[in-house]
Coordinates of C-alpha atoms in Angstrom, one line a residue:
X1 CA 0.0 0.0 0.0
X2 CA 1.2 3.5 -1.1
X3 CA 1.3 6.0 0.6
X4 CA -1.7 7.9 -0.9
X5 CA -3.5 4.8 -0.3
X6 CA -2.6 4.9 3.1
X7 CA -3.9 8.7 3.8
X8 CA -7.4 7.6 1.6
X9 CA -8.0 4.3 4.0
X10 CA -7.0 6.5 7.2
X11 CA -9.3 9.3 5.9
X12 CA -11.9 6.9 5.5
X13 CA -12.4 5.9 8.8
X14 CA -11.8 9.7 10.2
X15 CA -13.8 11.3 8.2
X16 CA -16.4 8.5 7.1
X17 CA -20.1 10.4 8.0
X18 CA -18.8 13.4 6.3
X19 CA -17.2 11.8 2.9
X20 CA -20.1 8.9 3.1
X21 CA -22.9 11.8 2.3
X22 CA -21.2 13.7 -0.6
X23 CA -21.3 12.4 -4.3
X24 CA -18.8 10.7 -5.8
X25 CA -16.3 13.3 -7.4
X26 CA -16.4 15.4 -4.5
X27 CA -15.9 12.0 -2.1
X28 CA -12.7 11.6 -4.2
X29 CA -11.9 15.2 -4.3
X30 CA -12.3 15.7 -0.7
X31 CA -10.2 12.4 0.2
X32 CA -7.1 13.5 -2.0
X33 CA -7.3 17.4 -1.2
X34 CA -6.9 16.4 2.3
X35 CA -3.6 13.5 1.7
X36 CA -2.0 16.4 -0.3
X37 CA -3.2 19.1 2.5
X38 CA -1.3 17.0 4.9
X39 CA 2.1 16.4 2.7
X40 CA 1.3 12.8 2.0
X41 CA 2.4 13.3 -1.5
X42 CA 6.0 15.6 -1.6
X43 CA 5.6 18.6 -4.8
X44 CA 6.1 16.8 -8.3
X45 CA 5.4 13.4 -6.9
X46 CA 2.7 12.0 -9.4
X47 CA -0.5 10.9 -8.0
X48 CA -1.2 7.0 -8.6
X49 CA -2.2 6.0 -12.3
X50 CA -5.9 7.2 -12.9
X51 CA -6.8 3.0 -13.0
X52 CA -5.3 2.2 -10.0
X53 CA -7.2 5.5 -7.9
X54 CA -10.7 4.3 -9.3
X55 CA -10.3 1.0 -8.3
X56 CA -8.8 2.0 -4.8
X57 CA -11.8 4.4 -4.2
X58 CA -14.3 2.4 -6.2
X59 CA -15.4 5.2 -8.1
X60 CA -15.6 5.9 -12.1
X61 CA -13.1 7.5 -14.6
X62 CA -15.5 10.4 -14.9
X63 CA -15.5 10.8 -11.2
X64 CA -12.0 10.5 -10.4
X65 CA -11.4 13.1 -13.8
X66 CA -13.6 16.0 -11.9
X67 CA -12.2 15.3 -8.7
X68 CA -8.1 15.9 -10.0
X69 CA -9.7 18.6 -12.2
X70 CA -11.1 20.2 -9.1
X71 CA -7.5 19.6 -7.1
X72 CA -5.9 21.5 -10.3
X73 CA -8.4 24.1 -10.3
X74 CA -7.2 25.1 -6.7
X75 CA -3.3 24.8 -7.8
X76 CA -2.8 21.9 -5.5
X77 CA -1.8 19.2 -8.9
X78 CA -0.9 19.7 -12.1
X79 CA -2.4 17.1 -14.7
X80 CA 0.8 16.5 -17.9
X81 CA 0.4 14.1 -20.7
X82 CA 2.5 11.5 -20.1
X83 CA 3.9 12.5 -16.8
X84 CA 0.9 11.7 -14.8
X85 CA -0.8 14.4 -12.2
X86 CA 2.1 15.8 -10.5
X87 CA 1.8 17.8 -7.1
X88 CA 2.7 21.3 -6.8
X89 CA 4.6 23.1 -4.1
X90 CA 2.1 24.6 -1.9
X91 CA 3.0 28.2 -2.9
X92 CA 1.1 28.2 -5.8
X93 CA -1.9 26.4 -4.1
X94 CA -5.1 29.1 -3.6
X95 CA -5.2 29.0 0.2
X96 CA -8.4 31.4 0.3
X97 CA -10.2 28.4 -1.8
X98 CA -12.6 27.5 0.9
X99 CA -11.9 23.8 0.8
X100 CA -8.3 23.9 0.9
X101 CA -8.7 25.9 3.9
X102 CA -11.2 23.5 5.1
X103 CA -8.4 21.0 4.6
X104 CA -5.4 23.0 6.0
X105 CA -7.6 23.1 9.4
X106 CA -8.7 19.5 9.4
X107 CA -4.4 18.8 9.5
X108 CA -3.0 22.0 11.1
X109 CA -1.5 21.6 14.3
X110 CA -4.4 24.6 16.8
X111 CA -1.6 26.8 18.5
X112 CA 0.0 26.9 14.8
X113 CA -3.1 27.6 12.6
X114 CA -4.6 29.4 15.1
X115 CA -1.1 31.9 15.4
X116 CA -0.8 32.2 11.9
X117 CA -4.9 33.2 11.5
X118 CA -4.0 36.2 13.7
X119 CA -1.0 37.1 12.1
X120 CA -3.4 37.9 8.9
X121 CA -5.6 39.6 11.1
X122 CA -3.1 41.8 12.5
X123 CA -2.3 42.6 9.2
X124 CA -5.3 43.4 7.9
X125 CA -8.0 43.8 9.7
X126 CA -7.2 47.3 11.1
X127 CA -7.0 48.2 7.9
X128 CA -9.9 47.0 6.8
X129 CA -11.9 49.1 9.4
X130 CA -10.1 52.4 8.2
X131 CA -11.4 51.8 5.0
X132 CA -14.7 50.6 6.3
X133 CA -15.4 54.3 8.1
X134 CA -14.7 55.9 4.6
X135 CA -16.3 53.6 2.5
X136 CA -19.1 52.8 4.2
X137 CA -22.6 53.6 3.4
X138 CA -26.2 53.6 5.4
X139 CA -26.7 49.9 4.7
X140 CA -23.5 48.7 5.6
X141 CA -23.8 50.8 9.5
X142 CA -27.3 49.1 9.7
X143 CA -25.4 45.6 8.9
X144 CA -22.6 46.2 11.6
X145 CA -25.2 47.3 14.2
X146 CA -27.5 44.8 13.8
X147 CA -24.3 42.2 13.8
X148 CA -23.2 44.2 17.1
X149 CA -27.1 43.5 18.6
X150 CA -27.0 39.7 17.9
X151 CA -23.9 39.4 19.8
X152 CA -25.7 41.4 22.8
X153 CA -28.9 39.3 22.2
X154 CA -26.9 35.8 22.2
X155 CA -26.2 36.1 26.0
X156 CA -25.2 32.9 27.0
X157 CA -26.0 30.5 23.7
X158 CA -22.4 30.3 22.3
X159 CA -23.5 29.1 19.2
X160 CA -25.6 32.3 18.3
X161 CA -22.7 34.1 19.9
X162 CA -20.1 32.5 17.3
X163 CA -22.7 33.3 14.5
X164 CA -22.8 37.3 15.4
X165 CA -19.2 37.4 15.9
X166 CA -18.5 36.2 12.4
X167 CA -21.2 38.2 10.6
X168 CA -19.6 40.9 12.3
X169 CA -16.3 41.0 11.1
X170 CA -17.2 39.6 8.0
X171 CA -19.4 42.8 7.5
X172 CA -16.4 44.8 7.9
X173 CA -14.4 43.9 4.7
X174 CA -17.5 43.7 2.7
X175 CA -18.0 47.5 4.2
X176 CA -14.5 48.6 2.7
X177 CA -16.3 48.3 -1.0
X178 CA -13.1 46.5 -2.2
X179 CA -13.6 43.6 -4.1
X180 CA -9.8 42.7 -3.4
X181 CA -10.4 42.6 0.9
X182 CA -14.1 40.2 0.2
X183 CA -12.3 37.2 -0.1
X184 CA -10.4 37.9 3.5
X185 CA -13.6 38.1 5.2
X186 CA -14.9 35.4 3.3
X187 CA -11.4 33.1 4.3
X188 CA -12.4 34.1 7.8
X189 CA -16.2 33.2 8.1
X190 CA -14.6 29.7 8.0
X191 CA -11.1 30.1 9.1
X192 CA -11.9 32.0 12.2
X193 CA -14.6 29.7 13.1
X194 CA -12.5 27.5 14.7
X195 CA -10.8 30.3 17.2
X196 CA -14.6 32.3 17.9
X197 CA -15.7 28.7 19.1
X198 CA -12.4 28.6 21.6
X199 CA -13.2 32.4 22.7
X200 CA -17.2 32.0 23.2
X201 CA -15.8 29.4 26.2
X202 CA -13.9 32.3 28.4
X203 CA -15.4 35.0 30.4
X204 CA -14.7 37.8 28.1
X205 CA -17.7 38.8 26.7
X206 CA -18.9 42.0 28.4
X207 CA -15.4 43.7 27.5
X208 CA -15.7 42.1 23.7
X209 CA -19.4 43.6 23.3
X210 CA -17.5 46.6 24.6
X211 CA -14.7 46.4 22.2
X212 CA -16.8 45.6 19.1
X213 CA -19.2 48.4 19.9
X214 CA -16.6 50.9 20.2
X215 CA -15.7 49.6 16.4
X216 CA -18.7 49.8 15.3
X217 CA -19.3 53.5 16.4
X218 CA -16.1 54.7 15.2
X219 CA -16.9 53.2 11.5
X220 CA -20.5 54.6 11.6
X221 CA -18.7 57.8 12.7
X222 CA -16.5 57.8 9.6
X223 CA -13.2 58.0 11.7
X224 CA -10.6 55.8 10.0
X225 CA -8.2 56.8 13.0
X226 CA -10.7 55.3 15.6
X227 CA -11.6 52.3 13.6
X228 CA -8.3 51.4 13.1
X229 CA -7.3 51.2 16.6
X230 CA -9.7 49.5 18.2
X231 CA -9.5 46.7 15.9
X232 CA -6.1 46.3 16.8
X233 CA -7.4 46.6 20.2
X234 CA -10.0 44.3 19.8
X235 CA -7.7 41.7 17.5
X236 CA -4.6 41.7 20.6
X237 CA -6.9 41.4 23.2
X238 CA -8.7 38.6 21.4
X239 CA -5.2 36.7 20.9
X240 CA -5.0 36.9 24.8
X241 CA -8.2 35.7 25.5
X242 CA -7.8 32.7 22.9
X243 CA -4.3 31.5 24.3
X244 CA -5.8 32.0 28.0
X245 CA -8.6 29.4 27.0
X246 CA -6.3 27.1 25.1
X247 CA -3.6 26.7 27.6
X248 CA -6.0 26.9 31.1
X249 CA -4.3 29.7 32.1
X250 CA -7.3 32.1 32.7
X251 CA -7.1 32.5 36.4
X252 CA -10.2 31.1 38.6
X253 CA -11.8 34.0 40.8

């Protein structure tokens, strides 16, 4: 057994519910993205021949043909005549394609993935709610408040907190009006899923409410200068609150 075939069977049994209710392309298409995801396969290694993956799998030509077209439409294989479907380096792989991000979490180490999803919010997210207060119109401040009321109405329901908390800061990109910051906030209604479910767990959330409201007023307020710092207000003391939670060091009154 290869060592693709190992990462498919082990996949399998981890992920079986999930895979078992999708067709079957996008069974084959998830199973693969994730064994490449994880570095089963090193860059310009060549997938097994097309016979040998349908058999494996059980699935038709035509399925396992849109699943590796689907893999090279994300930049993560690169089909050549006569060479076989190679890998690529994961430098040219989209990483904002929702399900190689999908991937990248289902096989990141959490104090790694987690760390490197607030480096990009540090990096961008204060600017994005610079732009926001000057780009924003009427409808976008009625967005960001009502996002801002859910996470007051959630009270103790995590989930609905979660929900608002992601809305939220989603809103904010889509408020800058540039098409070139919509796919961050789109990467982070799934990337950041995974830390907002670690932070709805601490004892934070009067000061958050605080925090995001004090965002939200300084967009709707059109003060770029405002905006900007208390995201990066909001985005530091959030990185506290998450390693707190994560490592039980959040002190017991």
């Amino acid at each position: 057994m290869n060592k693709i075939d190992k990462a498919v069977t082990r996949q399998a049994s981890q992920s079986g519910l999930r895979i078992a209710n999708l067709n079957p392309h996008l069974r084959v298409h998830d199973r693969l993205g994730l064994a490449l995801v994880r570095g089963d396969l090193a860059p310009g290694e060549a997938l097994p021949a097309e016979l040998q993956l349908c058999e494996m799998l059980g699935v038709s030509r035509t399925a396992m043909r849109e699943a590796v077209r689907g893999l090279a439409a994300k930049g993560l294989v690169d089909p050549r005549p006569k060479r076989g479907t190679l890998v690529r380096d994961e430098t040219l792989w989209n990483h904002l394609d929702p399900d190689v991000l999908r991937w990248r979490i289902e096989v990141s180490d959490v104090d790694s993935y987690l760390s490197k999803m607030f480096q990009l919010r540090r990096a961008t997210e204060p600017e994005a709610a610079a732009i926001a207060a000057a780009a924003a119109t009427p409808d976008d401040h009625l967005g960001l408040e009502a996002d801002l009321q859910a996470m007051v109405d959630a009270g103790d329901d995590d989930a609905a907190w979660v929900e608002a908390d992601l809305a939220f800061h989603r809103s904010i990109y889509l408020a800058t009006h540039n098409e070139f910051f919509w796919p961050i906030g789109q990467l982070f209604s799934i990337g950041l899923r995974q830390m907002f479910e670690s932070a709805a767990q601490g004892s934070h959330r009067p000061r958050a409410i605080q925090e995001h409201g004090d965002l939200c007023r300084a967009i709707i307020a059109r003060q770029p200068e405002k905006a900007r710092a208390a995201a990066q207000k909001l985005v530091g003391n959030a990185s506290n609150d998450i390693d707190r939670i994560l490592h039980k060091t959040e002190k017991v009154s």
